[in-house]
PDB file of C-alpha atoms in Angstrom:
ATOM      1  CA  UNK A  80      -4.908  15.123  -3.612  1.00 81.00           C
ATOM      2  CA  UNK A  81      -6.117  12.316  -1.316  1.00 85.00           C
ATOM      3  CA  UNK A  82      -6.693  14.574   1.709  1.00 93.00           C
ATOM      4  CA  UNK A  83      -4.107  12.660   3.740  1.00 97.00           C
ATOM      5  CA  UNK A  84      -1.066  14.716   4.689  1.00 97.00           C
ATOM      6  CA  UNK A  85       2.324  13.492   5.818  1.00 98.00           C
ATOM      7  CA  UNK A  86       5.251  15.425   7.196  1.00 97.00           C
ATOM      8  CA  UNK A  87       8.070  15.729   6.570  1.00 97.00           C
ATOM      9  CA  UNK A  88       8.327  14.852   2.868  1.00 96.00           C
ATOM     10  CA  UNK A  89      12.006  13.988   3.163  1.00 96.00           C
ATOM     11  CA  UNK A  90      14.187  13.127   6.124  1.00 97.00           C
ATOM     12  CA  UNK A  91      17.920  12.444   6.215  1.00 98.00           C
ATOM     13  CA  UNK A  92      19.438  11.213   9.436  1.00 98.00           C
ATOM     14  CA  UNK A  93      22.244   9.062  10.796  1.00 98.00           C
ATOM     15  CA  UNK A  94      22.354   5.537  12.128  1.00 98.00           C
ATOM     16  CA  UNK A  95      21.366   5.260  15.768  1.00 98.00           C
ATOM     17  CA  UNK A  96      19.120   8.292  15.670  1.00 98.00           C
ATOM     18  CA  UNK A  97      15.376   8.556  16.330  1.00 98.00           C
ATOM     19  CA  UNK A  98      12.798  10.201  14.063  1.00 98.00           C
ATOM     20  CA  UNK A  99       9.065  10.860  14.163  1.00 98.00           C
ATOM     21  CA  UNK A 100       6.856  10.779  11.096  1.00 98.00           C
ATOM     22  CA  UNK A 101       3.493  12.480  11.225  1.00 98.00           C
ATOM     23  CA  UNK A 102       0.233  11.725   9.442  1.00 98.00           C
ATOM     24  CA  UNK A 103      -3.055  13.616   9.356  1.00 98.00           C
ATOM     25  CA  UNK A 104      -5.946  11.530   8.016  1.00 97.00           C
ATOM     26  CA  UNK A 105      -8.740  12.749   5.764  1.00 97.00           C
ATOM     27  CA  UNK A 106     -11.384  14.724   7.569  1.00 95.00           C
ATOM     28  CA  UNK A 107     -13.839  12.274   9.141  1.00 94.00           C
ATOM     29  CA  UNK A 108     -11.637   9.193   8.828  1.00 96.00           C
ATOM     30  CA  UNK A 109     -11.111   7.337  12.083  1.00 96.00           C
ATOM     31  CA  UNK A 110      -8.626   4.708  10.961  1.00 95.00           C
ATOM     32  CA  UNK A 111      -4.978   5.184  10.065  1.00 96.00           C
ATOM     33  CA  UNK A 112      -2.566   2.700   8.520  1.00 95.00           C
ATOM     34  CA  UNK A 113       1.222   2.818   8.214  1.00 96.00           C
ATOM     35  CA  UNK A 114       3.175   1.108   5.428  1.00 95.00           C
ATOM     36  CA  UNK A 115       6.879   0.819   4.607  1.00 96.00           C
ATOM     37  CA  UNK A 116       8.210   0.532   1.066  1.00 96.00           C
ATOM     38  CA  UNK A 117      11.862  -0.416   0.725  1.00 93.00           C
ATOM     39  CA  UNK A 118      13.889  -1.724  -2.186  1.00 86.00           C
ATOM     40  CA  UNK A 119      14.631  -5.101  -0.618  1.00 83.00           C
ATOM     41  CA  UNK A 120      11.403  -5.757   1.316  1.00 83.00           C
ATOM     42  CA  UNK A 121       8.872  -4.206  -1.041  1.00 89.00           C
ATOM     43  CA  UNK A 122       5.622  -2.817   0.369  1.00 91.00           C
ATOM     44  CA  UNK A 123       4.835  -3.934   3.911  1.00 92.00           C
ATOM     45  CA  UNK A 124       1.938  -3.193   6.205  1.00 91.00           C
ATOM     46  CA  UNK A 125       3.192  -1.987   9.579  1.00 94.00           C
ATOM     47  CA  UNK A 126       0.256  -1.134  11.816  1.00 94.00           C
ATOM     48  CA  UNK A 127      -3.349   0.100  11.892  1.00 94.00           C
ATOM     49  CA  UNK A 128      -5.117   2.329  14.404  1.00 95.00           C
ATOM     50  CA  UNK A 129      -8.797   3.000  14.822  1.00 95.00           C
ATOM     51  CA  UNK A 130      -9.991   5.925  16.937  1.00 95.00           C
ATOM     52  CA  UNK A 131      -6.855   5.908  19.058  1.00 96.00           C
ATOM     53  CA  UNK A 132      -6.607   2.156  19.569  1.00 95.00           C
ATOM     54  CA  UNK A 133      -4.289  -0.294  17.842  1.00 94.00           C
ATOM     55  CA  UNK A 134      -6.372  -2.572  15.601  1.00 91.00           C
ATOM     56  CA  UNK A 135      -3.931  -4.653  13.560  1.00 89.00           C
ATOM     57  CA  UNK A 136      -0.217  -5.227  13.550  1.00 89.00           C
ATOM     58  CA  UNK A 137       1.939  -6.261  10.625  1.00 88.00           C
ATOM     59  CA  UNK A 138       5.699  -6.477  10.201  1.00 83.00           C
ATOM     60  CA  UNK A 139       6.567  -3.653  12.569  1.00 92.00           C
ATOM     61  CA  UNK A 140       9.931  -3.880  14.282  1.00 95.00           C
ATOM     62  CA  UNK A 141      10.227  -3.499  18.048  1.00 96.00           C
ATOM     63  CA  UNK A 142      12.366  -0.391  17.436  1.00 97.00           C
ATOM     64  CA  UNK A 143       9.328   1.198  15.809  1.00 97.00           C
ATOM     65  CA  UNK A 144       6.228   2.409  17.593  1.00 97.00           C
ATOM     66  CA  UNK A 145       3.129   4.331  16.625  1.00 97.00           C
ATOM     67  CA  UNK A 146       0.189   6.021  18.191  1.00 97.00           C
ATOM     68  CA  UNK A 147      -2.983   7.814  17.200  1.00 98.00           C
ATOM     69  CA  UNK A 148      -3.913  10.911  19.150  1.00 97.00           C
ATOM     70  CA  UNK A 149      -7.367  12.202  20.213  1.00 96.00           C
ATOM     71  CA  UNK A 150      -7.418  14.569  17.234  1.00 96.00           C
ATOM     72  CA  UNK A 151      -6.868  11.409  15.088  1.00 97.00           C
ATOM     73  CA  UNK A 152      -3.480  12.343  13.711  1.00 97.00           C
ATOM     74  CA  UNK A 153      -0.895   9.597  13.996  1.00 98.00           C
ATOM     75  CA  UNK A 154       2.832   9.463  14.549  1.00 98.00           C
ATOM     76  CA  UNK A 155       5.277   6.713  13.679  1.00 98.00           C
ATOM     77  CA  UNK A 156       8.407   6.711  15.813  1.00 98.00           C
ATOM     78  CA  UNK A 157      11.522   4.996  14.486  1.00 98.00           C
ATOM     79  CA  UNK A 158      14.431   4.593  16.892  1.00 98.00           C
ATOM     80  CA  UNK A 159      17.966   3.185  16.826  1.00 98.00           C
ATOM     81  CA  UNK A 160      17.853   3.673  13.100  1.00 98.00           C
ATOM     82  CA  UNK A 161      19.781   1.343  10.814  1.00 97.00           C
ATOM     83  CA  UNK A 162      20.785   1.711   7.167  1.00 96.00           C
ATOM     84  CA  UNK A 163      18.096  -0.803   6.247  1.00 95.00           C
ATOM     85  CA  UNK A 164      15.356   1.454   7.627  1.00 96.00           C
ATOM     86  CA  UNK A 165      15.830   3.743   4.635  1.00 97.00           C
ATOM     87  CA  UNK A 166      12.498   3.573   2.853  1.00 97.00           C
ATOM     88  CA  UNK A 167       9.359   5.386   1.806  1.00 97.00           C
ATOM     89  CA  UNK A 168       6.832   5.411   4.634  1.00 98.00           C
ATOM     90  CA  UNK A 169       3.188   5.791   3.680  1.00 97.00           C
ATOM     91  CA  UNK A 170       0.230   6.619   5.812  1.00 97.00           C
ATOM     92  CA  UNK A 171      -3.315   5.850   4.678  1.00 94.00           C
ATOM     93  CA  UNK A 172      -6.702   6.513   6.201  1.00 95.00           C
ATOM     94  CA  UNK A 173     -10.194   5.122   5.894  1.00 92.00           C
ATOM     95  CA  UNK A 174     -13.522   5.836   7.523  1.00 90.00           C
ATOM     96  CA  UNK A 175     -13.777   3.015  10.082  1.00 84.00           C
ATOM     97  CA  UNK A 176     -11.000   0.664   9.015  1.00 81.00           C
ATOM     98  CA  UNK A 177     -13.169  -2.138   7.667  1.00 79.00           C
ATOM     99  CA  UNK A 178     -11.531  -4.534   5.197  1.00 73.00           C
ATOM    100  CA  UNK A 179     -13.817  -3.495   2.349  1.00 72.00           C
ATOM    101  CA  UNK A 180     -13.132   0.214   2.658  1.00 80.00           C
ATOM    102  CA  UNK A 181     -11.061   2.293   0.292  1.00 83.00           C
ATOM    103  CA  UNK A 182      -7.817   3.445   1.843  1.00 88.00           C
ATOM    104  CA  UNK A 183      -6.598   6.895   0.865  1.00 91.00           C
ATOM    105  CA  UNK A 184      -2.834   7.259   0.794  1.00 93.00           C
ATOM    106  CA  UNK A 185      -0.683  10.204   1.702  1.00 95.00           C
ATOM    107  CA  UNK A 186       2.292  11.242  -0.442  1.00 94.00           C
ATOM    108  CA  UNK A 187       4.771   9.448   1.821  1.00 96.00           C
ATOM    109  CA  UNK A 188       7.841  10.403   3.811  1.00 97.00           C
ATOM    110  CA  UNK A 189      11.138   9.404   2.242  1.00 96.00           C
ATOM    111  CA  UNK A 190      13.636   8.455   4.963  1.00 98.00           C
ATOM    112  CA  UNK A 191      17.327   8.128   4.244  1.00 97.00           C
ATOM    113  CA  UNK A 192      19.566   6.767   6.992  1.00 97.00           C
ATOM    114  CA  UNK A 193      23.278   7.428   6.423  1.00 97.00           C
TER     115      UNK A 193
ATOM    116  CA  UNK B 204       3.676 -18.496   5.352  1.00 74.00           C
ATOM    117  CA  UNK B 205       1.106 -16.678   3.311  1.00 77.00           C
ATOM    118  CA  UNK B 206       2.381 -15.702  -0.133  1.00 87.00           C
ATOM    119  CA  UNK B 207       1.165 -13.277  -2.764  1.00 93.00           C
ATOM    120  CA  UNK B 208       2.798 -13.573  -6.178  1.00 96.00           C
ATOM    121  CA  UNK B 209       2.387 -11.282  -9.163  1.00 97.00           C
ATOM    122  CA  UNK B 210       3.189 -11.813 -12.795  1.00 97.00           C
ATOM    123  CA  UNK B 211       4.700 -10.673 -15.007  1.00 97.00           C
ATOM    124  CA  UNK B 212       7.283  -8.636 -13.064  1.00 97.00           C
ATOM    125  CA  UNK B 213       7.724  -6.251 -15.992  1.00 97.00           C
ATOM    126  CA  UNK B 214       5.563  -5.382 -18.977  1.00 97.00           C
ATOM    127  CA  UNK B 215       6.333  -2.960 -21.802  1.00 97.00           C
ATOM    128  CA  UNK B 216       3.531  -2.083 -24.196  1.00 96.00           C
ATOM    129  CA  UNK B 217       2.666   0.437 -26.871  1.00 97.00           C
ATOM    130  CA  UNK B 218      -0.039   2.977 -26.208  1.00 97.00           C
ATOM    131  CA  UNK B 219      -3.431   1.539 -27.115  1.00 97.00           C
ATOM    132  CA  UNK B 220      -2.571  -2.050 -26.232  1.00 97.00           C
ATOM    133  CA  UNK B 221      -4.445  -4.166 -23.700  1.00 97.00           C
ATOM    134  CA  UNK B 222      -2.815  -5.917 -20.754  1.00 96.00           C
ATOM    135  CA  UNK B 223      -3.583  -8.515 -18.120  1.00 97.00           C
ATOM    136  CA  UNK B 224      -1.807  -8.603 -14.774  1.00 98.00           C
ATOM    137  CA  UNK B 225      -2.095 -11.626 -12.514  1.00 98.00           C
ATOM    138  CA  UNK B 226      -2.007 -12.064  -8.738  1.00 97.00           C
ATOM    139  CA  UNK B 227      -1.895 -15.506  -7.088  1.00 96.00           C
ATOM    140  CA  UNK B 228      -2.401 -15.918  -3.368  1.00 92.00           C
ATOM    141  CA  UNK B 229      -1.656 -18.948  -1.259  1.00 85.00           C
ATOM    142  CA  UNK B 230      -4.523 -18.935   1.224  1.00 81.00           C
ATOM    143  CA  UNK B 231      -8.170 -17.931   1.446  1.00 79.00           C
ATOM    144  CA  UNK B 232      -8.449 -14.168   1.690  1.00 79.00           C
ATOM    145  CA  UNK B 233     -10.962 -11.825   3.249  1.00 77.00           C
ATOM    146  CA  UNK B 234     -10.298  -9.261   0.593  1.00 84.00           C
ATOM    147  CA  UNK B 235      -8.039  -8.525  -2.323  1.00 90.00           C
ATOM    148  CA  UNK B 236      -6.913  -5.061  -3.343  1.00 91.00           C
ATOM    149  CA  UNK B 237      -5.233  -3.670  -6.426  1.00 95.00           C
ATOM    150  CA  UNK B 238      -3.102  -0.516  -6.201  1.00 94.00           C
ATOM    151  CA  UNK B 239      -1.332   1.647  -8.745  1.00 96.00           C
ATOM    152  CA  UNK B 240       1.877   3.453  -7.832  1.00 95.00           C
ATOM    153  CA  UNK B 241       2.630   6.120 -10.416  1.00 92.00           C
ATOM    154  CA  UNK B 242       6.163   7.107 -11.428  1.00 90.00           C
ATOM    155  CA  UNK B 243       6.100   9.884  -8.801  1.00 89.00           C
ATOM    156  CA  UNK B 244       5.497   7.350  -6.024  1.00 90.00           C
ATOM    157  CA  UNK B 245       1.855   8.133  -5.335  1.00 91.00           C
ATOM    158  CA  UNK B 246      -0.230   5.102  -4.329  1.00 91.00           C
ATOM    159  CA  UNK B 247      -3.823   4.879  -5.534  1.00 91.00           C
ATOM    160  CA  UNK B 248      -6.273   2.226  -4.449  1.00 89.00           C
ATOM    161  CA  UNK B 249      -7.902   0.796  -7.606  1.00 93.00           C
ATOM    162  CA  UNK B 250     -10.213  -2.014  -6.491  1.00 91.00           C
ATOM    163  CA  UNK B 251     -11.377  -3.955  -3.488  1.00 90.00           C
ATOM    164  CA  UNK B 252     -12.406  -7.260  -4.987  1.00 92.00           C
ATOM    165  CA  UNK B 253     -12.688 -10.388  -2.800  1.00 89.00           C
ATOM    166  CA  UNK B 254     -14.580 -12.170  -5.563  1.00 92.00           C
ATOM    167  CA  UNK B 255     -16.342 -11.494  -8.831  1.00 95.00           C
ATOM    168  CA  UNK B 256     -15.680  -8.746 -11.335  1.00 97.00           C
ATOM    169  CA  UNK B 257     -15.595  -4.962 -11.050  1.00 96.00           C
ATOM    170  CA  UNK B 258     -15.048  -2.329 -13.708  1.00 97.00           C
ATOM    171  CA  UNK B 259     -13.937   1.275 -13.534  1.00 95.00           C
ATOM    172  CA  UNK B 260     -13.502   2.898 -16.918  1.00 96.00           C
ATOM    173  CA  UNK B 261     -10.710   1.178 -18.837  1.00 97.00           C
ATOM    174  CA  UNK B 262      -9.757  -0.914 -15.823  1.00 97.00           C
ATOM    175  CA  UNK B 263     -11.462  -4.030 -14.610  1.00 98.00           C
ATOM    176  CA  UNK B 264     -10.582  -6.734 -12.113  1.00 98.00           C
ATOM    177  CA  UNK B 265     -11.710 -10.285 -11.555  1.00 97.00           C
ATOM    178  CA  UNK B 266     -11.029 -12.428  -8.508  1.00 95.00           C
ATOM    179  CA  UNK B 267     -11.688 -16.181  -8.495  1.00 95.00           C
ATOM    180  CA  UNK B 268     -11.401 -16.842  -4.777  1.00 91.00           C
ATOM    181  CA  UNK B 269     -11.871 -20.617  -5.066  1.00 91.00           C
ATOM    182  CA  UNK B 270      -8.842 -20.803  -7.366  1.00 94.00           C
ATOM    183  CA  UNK B 271      -6.881 -18.158  -5.444  1.00 93.00           C
ATOM    184  CA  UNK B 272      -6.098 -15.682  -8.156  1.00 95.00           C
ATOM    185  CA  UNK B 273      -7.056 -12.216  -9.307  1.00 97.00           C
ATOM    186  CA  UNK B 274      -6.592 -10.512 -12.661  1.00 98.00           C
ATOM    187  CA  UNK B 275      -6.347  -6.816 -13.482  1.00 98.00           C
ATOM    188  CA  UNK B 276      -7.223  -5.826 -17.039  1.00 98.00           C
ATOM    189  CA  UNK B 277      -6.163  -2.544 -18.577  1.00 97.00           C
ATOM    190  CA  UNK B 278      -7.645  -1.765 -21.979  1.00 97.00           C
ATOM    191  CA  UNK B 279      -6.501   0.851 -24.493  1.00 97.00           C
ATOM    192  CA  UNK B 280      -3.415   1.653 -22.418  1.00 97.00           C
ATOM    193  CA  UNK B 281      -2.297   5.267 -22.034  1.00 96.00           C
ATOM    194  CA  UNK B 282       1.106   6.568 -20.989  1.00 96.00           C
ATOM    195  CA  UNK B 283      -0.441   7.687 -17.695  1.00 95.00           C
ATOM    196  CA  UNK B 284      -1.080   4.015 -16.884  1.00 96.00           C
ATOM    197  CA  UNK B 285       2.665   3.530 -16.438  1.00 96.00           C
ATOM    198  CA  UNK B 286       3.895   2.651 -12.977  1.00 96.00           C
ATOM    199  CA  UNK B 287       3.843  -0.325 -10.666  1.00 96.00           C
ATOM    200  CA  UNK B 288       0.691  -2.303  -9.957  1.00 98.00           C
ATOM    201  CA  UNK B 289       0.455  -4.090  -6.637  1.00 97.00           C
ATOM    202  CA  UNK B 290      -2.056  -6.563  -5.374  1.00 96.00           C
ATOM    203  CA  UNK B 291      -2.520  -7.035  -1.647  1.00 92.00           C
ATOM    204  CA  UNK B 292      -4.329  -9.796   0.180  1.00 90.00           C
ATOM    205  CA  UNK B 293      -6.139  -9.092   3.404  1.00 83.00           C
ATOM    206  CA  UNK B 294      -6.269 -11.854   6.013  1.00 76.00           C
ATOM    207  CA  UNK B 295      -8.319 -10.783   9.012  1.00 68.00           C
ATOM    208  CA  UNK B 296      -7.418 -14.009  10.846  1.00 60.00           C
ATOM    209  CA  UNK B 297      -3.800 -12.904  10.756  1.00 57.00           C
ATOM    210  CA  UNK B 298      -4.636  -9.203  11.118  1.00 61.00           C
ATOM    211  CA  UNK B 299      -2.388  -8.369   8.259  1.00 73.00           C
ATOM    212  CA  UNK B 300      -2.202  -7.198   4.696  1.00 82.00           C
ATOM    213  CA  UNK B 301       0.341  -8.866   2.436  1.00 88.00           C
ATOM    214  CA  UNK B 302       1.539  -7.268  -0.787  1.00 92.00           C
ATOM    215  CA  UNK B 303       2.835  -8.870  -3.932  1.00 95.00           C
ATOM    216  CA  UNK B 304       6.115  -7.657  -5.387  1.00 95.00           C
ATOM    217  CA  UNK B 305       4.340  -5.721  -8.129  1.00 96.00           C
ATOM    218  CA  UNK B 306       4.198  -5.578 -11.925  1.00 97.00           C
ATOM    219  CA  UNK B 307       6.076  -2.667 -13.476  1.00 96.00           C
ATOM    220  CA  UNK B 308       4.110  -1.457 -16.502  1.00 97.00           C
ATOM    221  CA  UNK B 309       5.675   0.870 -19.047  1.00 97.00           C
ATOM    222  CA  UNK B 310       3.475   2.296 -21.785  1.00 96.00           C
ATOM    223  CA  UNK B 311       5.383   3.692 -24.751  1.00 96.00           C
ATOM    224  CA  UNK B 312       3.830   6.516 -26.830  1.00 94.00           C
TER     225      UNK B 312
END
């Protein structure tokens, strides 16, 4: 158990809908990362937050947004969902988000868009 | 653009065998990570290794930054080593982490 929790574990929804994925980092970790793993695109870094502020941005679509709240949990919002958004979404956390830090991964949320 | 390539894509070995996984990257990196994704989908960070060699039990990794490659060694393989191994390059200038496509390792009992 990494100490990072993600909810829900599974999500099935329809095209055009909007969903919110939630991540709680390990106790004491200030930085949160979001990743997407799909069959065609592989593993992709989406976005990183540190103490409520966006720190780095990867291949995150404009239809997607994220935020980190004062209690340090993070939410990833996916809107106008398409079939191709079906993927496993991982959240990870680290202490201060430095490049040399270990990132601890949550179990993921598996999203299926029908 | 920046590319991270892993080889081989698939590897099937008997328990007890040794293996070497390779990761080539196309540009100078700030850091290089190796991950293991087990058959249940869990991702575990194995090494941060921008250069040099690190060891953790039966696993070790070497990165030769000047030649833009990293190697992951697994000795005396066990069935629990099965899964997909990813390397990821960190480029702070681009504020992004780029993953390779992975090596799928299957260890047969």
